[in-house]
Every structure is written in C-alpha cells, then in structure tokens.
Amino acid sequence: VWQIRLDMHLLNHDGNITDAASIAGIVALCHFRRPDVSVQGEEVTVYTPEERDPVPLSIHHMPICVSFAFFHQGTYLLVDPIEREERVMDGLLVIAMNKHREICTIQSSGVVMLVQDQILRCSKIAAVKVTEITELIQKALENDHKARKEGGKFGFAESIPNQRITAFKVESAAVDTNNVEEQAGEIIANADPPSEVFANPVLHTPGTAQIGEGIESSWGDLEESEKEDAAEEEGEEESEAAAFECQKTETEDTSMMREAKKDEPILLSDSEEEEVVILEPQEVPRKTR
C-alpha cells in the first residue's frame, strides 16, 4: 500500500486560489512517479530509480475547479475573479468538473442565492473552460517529458532564473481613478443583462439548501409504522388521562361527603331508611337434673 501526501505552499496570491490550487494539485499527481515493485511469494522488492524506471499513478480523470463571482445579486457573472474583485463580490460559485462533463463537486458561498438557470449557465461555461485547461495540462506534461529525455532544464530549476515562481512582489503600476463612477456606469449600461432577473429568489417548495425548483422536502415525516405507533401511544395517553380525571372526580365526591358528615347530619330518604328491631331479654328455662 502506497500513501501519498500532497502539500501546497502559497507563494503569491492575486485571487481565485481555489482554481490555481486544483490545477497545481492534479498536475503534481500526474507528474508524480512511485518506485517499481515486484512480489515473489512473500518477498517484496522495491527498486530504486537507477534499477527500474518509476511508475506513474493511475489517474482516470482530472477534476478541475472553475470559480464564478456574482455581482449585483447575481445579475452580473465573472469567471476567474482577481483579488480586488473578490473583495466586492456578492457570492462565489465553484464547480469542479472533468473533460467528460462530469460534475465532481459544487460549492456556493456568499450572500447571493442562485436559481436553476444560473447554475446551468455556469456549468456550461465550466465545461468549456475545463476542456481548455485539461488540454494545456496534457501539453505541459508532454513538454516536460520531452525536456527530461533531452537532458535540458525543466520544472523548478527552469523557473528560478526567470523568477516566475519565487517572485513575492509585482511591479507597481499607476491606476487612474478619475471618472471611475462614469466608467462603471458605462460598463453596466453596455453590459448585456441576463434573460431574466430575479430580485428575490423564489422557492417553489420549502426546504433548506434548495436551488430553484425541486421536490417537496420530506424531512421530519414519519413512516407508516411510526405513525401507527404514535397514534397508539396518543390513544393510550388519552385513555389514561380520562381514567385519571374520573378517579379524581370520585375522590373529590368522597371527600365532600366526609366533610358533610362532620358538619351537619345527613337525612336519609324513605327509600334509604332501614328497619331497626329491638329484642327484649327473656327468661331462658333451665334444665333440672
């Protein structure tokens, strides 16, 4: 069993680090080679690079992330935002997809709620971008393999003289801030708005984490057997409550009668009167011997 750990170190960040990290990670895994191994019975032999060429990993597809920034409550869409644009965006949608148009993951963040048409539009754009990026990755890997065979400089050693990777700063550039509001108004006026603008997203059915129209949420619904058990328990509780009320009423009546006996005499009706018979003593004859 081989264990592979991938660590990424951020050298310079100018926005959309998710897409850059996904590309760097998948390229590193495609470029990685593990030692060749042979197994004979219980004997395992791990060969050095001098003995046998290392073996590449079996990577079936390359999931690439494509980020979309939303502005003005989702009215305007921007692909691959820079650091300044990320500061003022309302929401971010990241779609990971391979060149076969298979969606690997979707992540949404921010204060904007997207509808179904916006998700489909972003997925179509992501399919085009992922195909282009995958072709660039494959071409770069082929060039690297060719350079290694020719014995030239490649990879990190090639980038050090040009300071393309190790540069921590960018040359300062003057930014004209005059008439910024007018220029922004012209850009918004000339931009093509989406076919349908949703000021307030409409949820057709209740639920959480729902995008657009979906099926009715069934969270919290009981199964048929659970419903029957709940009904039986409810009926038992009602019968116990009724019996308790009846017993409580009888107890109250009995206590009231006892209090009445102490305070005042109880008069019996004709039907309740009992006949009392008094026996007078009589002489009992004695037996004589």
mmCIF file of N, CA, C and O in Angstrom, residues 4-39:
data_model
loop_
_atom_site.group_PDB
_atom_site.id
_atom_site.type_symbol
_atom_site.label_atom_id
_atom_site.label_comp_id
_atom_site.label_asym_id
_atom_site.label_seq_id
_atom_site.Cartn_x
_atom_site.Cartn_y
_atom_site.Cartn_z
ATOM 1 N N ILE A 4 0.209 8.612 -0.304
ATOM 2 C CA ILE A 4 0.671 9.828 -0.977
ATOM 3 C C ILE A 4 0.086 11.027 -0.257
ATOM 4 O O ILE A 4 -1.127 11.098 -0.028
ATOM 5 N N ARG A 5 0.936 11.976 0.078
ATOM 6 C CA ARG A 5 0.515 13.208 0.738
ATOM 7 C C ARG A 5 0.869 14.385 -0.161
ATOM 8 O O ARG A 5 1.988 14.489 -0.644
ATOM 9 N N LEU A 6 -0.106 15.266 -0.369
ATOM 10 C CA LEU A 6 0.066 16.411 -1.252
ATOM 11 C C LEU A 6 -0.022 17.690 -0.427
ATOM 12 O O LEU A 6 -1.068 17.982 0.156
ATOM 13 N N ASP A 7 1.063 18.430 -0.346
ATOM 14 C CA ASP A 7 1.123 19.704 0.371
ATOM 15 C C ASP A 7 1.272 20.833 -0.637
ATOM 16 O O ASP A 7 2.059 20.731 -1.584
ATOM 17 N N MET A 8 0.525 21.923 -0.427
ATOM 18 C CA MET A 8 0.599 23.097 -1.292
ATOM 19 C C MET A 8 1.056 24.290 -0.469
ATOM 20 O O MET A 8 0.499 24.568 0.592
ATOM 21 N N HIS A 9 2.047 24.998 -0.977
ATOM 22 C CA HIS A 9 2.582 26.186 -0.324
ATOM 23 C C HIS A 9 2.286 27.390 -1.208
ATOM 24 O O HIS A 9 2.652 27.419 -2.387
ATOM 25 N N LEU A 10 1.631 28.380 -0.634
ATOM 26 C CA LEU A 10 1.209 29.563 -1.379
ATOM 27 C C LEU A 10 2.356 30.574 -1.416
ATOM 28 O O LEU A 10 2.818 31.044 -0.376
ATOM 29 N N LEU A 11 2.808 30.909 -2.630
ATOM 30 C CA LEU A 11 3.894 31.870 -2.801
ATOM 31 C C LEU A 11 3.376 33.266 -3.129
ATOM 32 O O LEU A 11 3.931 34.254 -2.671
ATOM 33 N N ASN A 12 2.343 33.348 -3.930
ATOM 34 C CA ASN A 12 1.799 34.636 -4.324
ATOM 35 C C ASN A 12 0.322 34.451 -4.628
ATOM 36 O O ASN A 12 -0.061 33.502 -5.313
ATOM 37 N N HIS A 13 -0.504 35.360 -4.110
ATOM 38 C CA HIS A 13 -1.957 35.209 -4.229
ATOM 39 C C HIS A 13 -2.539 36.488 -4.812
ATOM 40 O O HIS A 13 -2.427 37.552 -4.209
ATOM 41 N N ASP A 14 -3.157 36.372 -5.967
ATOM 42 C CA ASP A 14 -3.809 37.518 -6.596
ATOM 43 C C ASP A 14 -5.255 37.193 -6.944
ATOM 44 O O ASP A 14 -5.824 37.741 -7.882
ATOM 45 N N GLY A 15 -5.845 36.267 -6.191
ATOM 46 C CA GLY A 15 -7.248 35.927 -6.421
ATOM 47 C C GLY A 15 -7.431 34.546 -7.001
ATOM 48 O O GLY A 15 -6.538 33.992 -7.660
ATOM 49 N N ASN A 16 -8.611 33.969 -6.739
ATOM 50 C CA ASN A 16 -9.014 32.664 -7.283
ATOM 51 C C ASN A 16 -7.982 31.587 -6.963
ATOM 52 O O ASN A 16 -7.501 30.882 -7.845
ATOM 53 N N ILE A 17 -7.649 31.468 -5.689
ATOM 54 C CA ILE A 17 -6.664 30.482 -5.287
ATOM 55 C C ILE A 17 -7.196 29.060 -5.414
ATOM 56 O O ILE A 17 -6.423 28.101 -5.564
ATOM 57 N N THR A 18 -8.521 28.892 -5.391
ATOM 58 C CA THR A 18 -9.098 27.541 -5.481
ATOM 59 C C THR A 18 -8.790 26.896 -6.819
ATOM 60 O O THR A 18 -8.361 25.730 -6.888
ATOM 61 N N ASP A 19 -8.998 27.639 -7.894
ATOM 62 C CA ASP A 19 -8.728 27.084 -9.225
ATOM 63 C C ASP A 19 -7.245 26.789 -9.408
ATOM 64 O O ASP A 19 -6.857 25.739 -9.942
ATOM 65 N N ALA A 20 -6.393 27.720 -8.958
ATOM 66 C CA ALA A 20 -4.949 27.513 -9.103
ATOM 67 C C ALA A 20 -4.486 26.302 -8.290
ATOM 68 O O ALA A 20 -3.651 25.512 -8.751
ATOM 69 N N ALA A 21 -5.038 26.140 -7.090
ATOM 70 C CA ALA A 21 -4.637 25.010 -6.252
ATOM 71 C C ALA A 21 -5.090 23.677 -6.856
ATOM 72 O O ALA A 21 -4.364 22.682 -6.794
ATOM 73 N N SER A 22 -6.283 23.654 -7.437
ATOM 74 C CA SER A 22 -6.761 22.402 -8.046
ATOM 75 C C SER A 22 -5.899 22.012 -9.241
ATOM 76 O O SER A 22 -5.573 20.831 -9.422
ATOM 77 N N ILE A 23 -5.504 23.007 -10.055
ATOM 78 C CA ILE A 23 -4.660 22.709 -11.208
ATOM 79 C C ILE A 23 -3.280 22.233 -10.744
ATOM 80 O O ILE A 23 -2.734 21.244 -11.261
ATOM 81 N N ALA A 24 -2.718 22.934 -9.751
ATOM 82 C CA ALA A 24 -1.403 22.536 -9.256
ATOM 83 C C ALA A 24 -1.442 21.141 -8.639
ATOM 84 O O ALA A 24 -0.507 20.344 -8.818
ATOM 85 N N GLY A 25 -2.503 20.835 -7.908
ATOM 86 C CA GLY A 25 -2.589 19.533 -7.268
ATOM 87 C C GLY A 25 -2.701 18.389 -8.268
ATOM 88 O O GLY A 25 -1.995 17.369 -8.146
ATOM 89 N N ILE A 26 -3.571 18.551 -9.267
ATOM 90 C CA ILE A 26 -3.748 17.454 -10.228
ATOM 91 C C ILE A 26 -2.519 17.289 -11.102
ATOM 92 O O ILE A 26 -2.144 16.165 -11.472
ATOM 93 N N VAL A 27 -1.815 18.400 -11.421
ATOM 94 C CA VAL A 27 -0.589 18.294 -12.210
ATOM 95 C C VAL A 27 0.504 17.589 -11.403
ATOM 96 O O VAL A 27 1.269 16.774 -11.940
ATOM 97 N N ALA A 28 0.590 17.906 -10.106
ATOM 98 C CA ALA A 28 1.584 17.242 -9.264
ATOM 99 C C ALA A 28 1.336 15.745 -9.192
ATOM 100 O O ALA A 28 2.280 14.943 -9.238
ATOM 101 N N LEU A 29 0.068 15.342 -9.084
ATOM 102 C CA LEU A 29 -0.246 13.911 -9.031
ATOM 103 C C LEU A 29 0.042 13.232 -10.371
ATOM 104 O O LEU A 29 0.499 12.083 -10.405
ATOM 105 N N CYS A 30 -0.220 13.935 -11.483
ATOM 106 C CA CYS A 30 0.082 13.363 -12.799
ATOM 107 C C CYS A 30 1.590 13.275 -13.039
ATOM 108 O O CYS A 30 2.071 12.382 -13.756
ATOM 109 N N HIS A 31 2.337 14.177 -12.439
ATOM 110 C CA HIS A 31 3.776 14.210 -12.631
ATOM 111 C C HIS A 31 4.506 13.243 -11.687
ATOM 112 O O HIS A 31 5.654 12.865 -11.937
ATOM 113 N N PHE A 32 3.838 12.831 -10.625
ATOM 114 C CA PHE A 32 4.481 12.002 -9.603
ATOM 115 C C PHE A 32 4.741 10.591 -10.140
ATOM 116 O O PHE A 32 3.960 10.049 -10.929
ATOM 117 N N ARG A 33 5.847 10.001 -9.691
ATOM 118 C CA ARG A 33 6.197 8.619 -10.042
ATOM 119 C C ARG A 33 6.557 7.878 -8.758
ATOM 120 O O ARG A 33 7.287 8.404 -7.921
ATOM 121 N N ARG A 34 6.035 6.708 -8.609
ATOM 122 C CA ARG A 34 6.362 5.886 -7.441
ATOM 123 C C ARG A 34 7.367 4.810 -7.849
ATOM 124 O O ARG A 34 7.460 4.427 -9.030
ATOM 125 N N PRO A 35 8.130 4.256 -6.901
ATOM 126 C CA PRO A 35 9.096 3.192 -7.231
ATOM 127 C C PRO A 35 8.379 1.936 -7.722
ATOM 128 O O PRO A 35 7.268 1.615 -7.285
ATOM 129 N N ASP A 36 9.061 1.238 -8.611
ATOM 130 C CA ASP A 36 8.511 -0.027 -9.114
ATOM 131 C C ASP A 36 8.723 -1.118 -8.078
ATOM 132 O O ASP A 36 9.716 -1.118 -7.341
ATOM 133 N N VAL A 37 7.807 -2.068 -8.021
ATOM 134 C CA VAL A 37 7.819 -3.116 -7.002
ATOM 135 C C VAL A 37 7.563 -4.459 -7.676
ATOM 136 O O VAL A 37 6.782 -4.561 -8.629
ATOM 137 N N SER A 38 8.223 -5.491 -7.161
ATOM 138 C CA SER A 38 7.960 -6.865 -7.600
ATOM 139 C C SER A 38 7.728 -7.724 -6.370
ATOM 140 O O SER A 38 8.369 -7.531 -5.327
ATOM 141 N N VAL A 39 6.806 -8.684 -6.491
ATOM 142 C CA VAL A 39 6.442 -9.569 -5.386
ATOM 143 C C VAL A 39 6.623 -11.005 -5.849
ATOM 144 O O VAL A 39 6.015 -11.427 -6.848
#
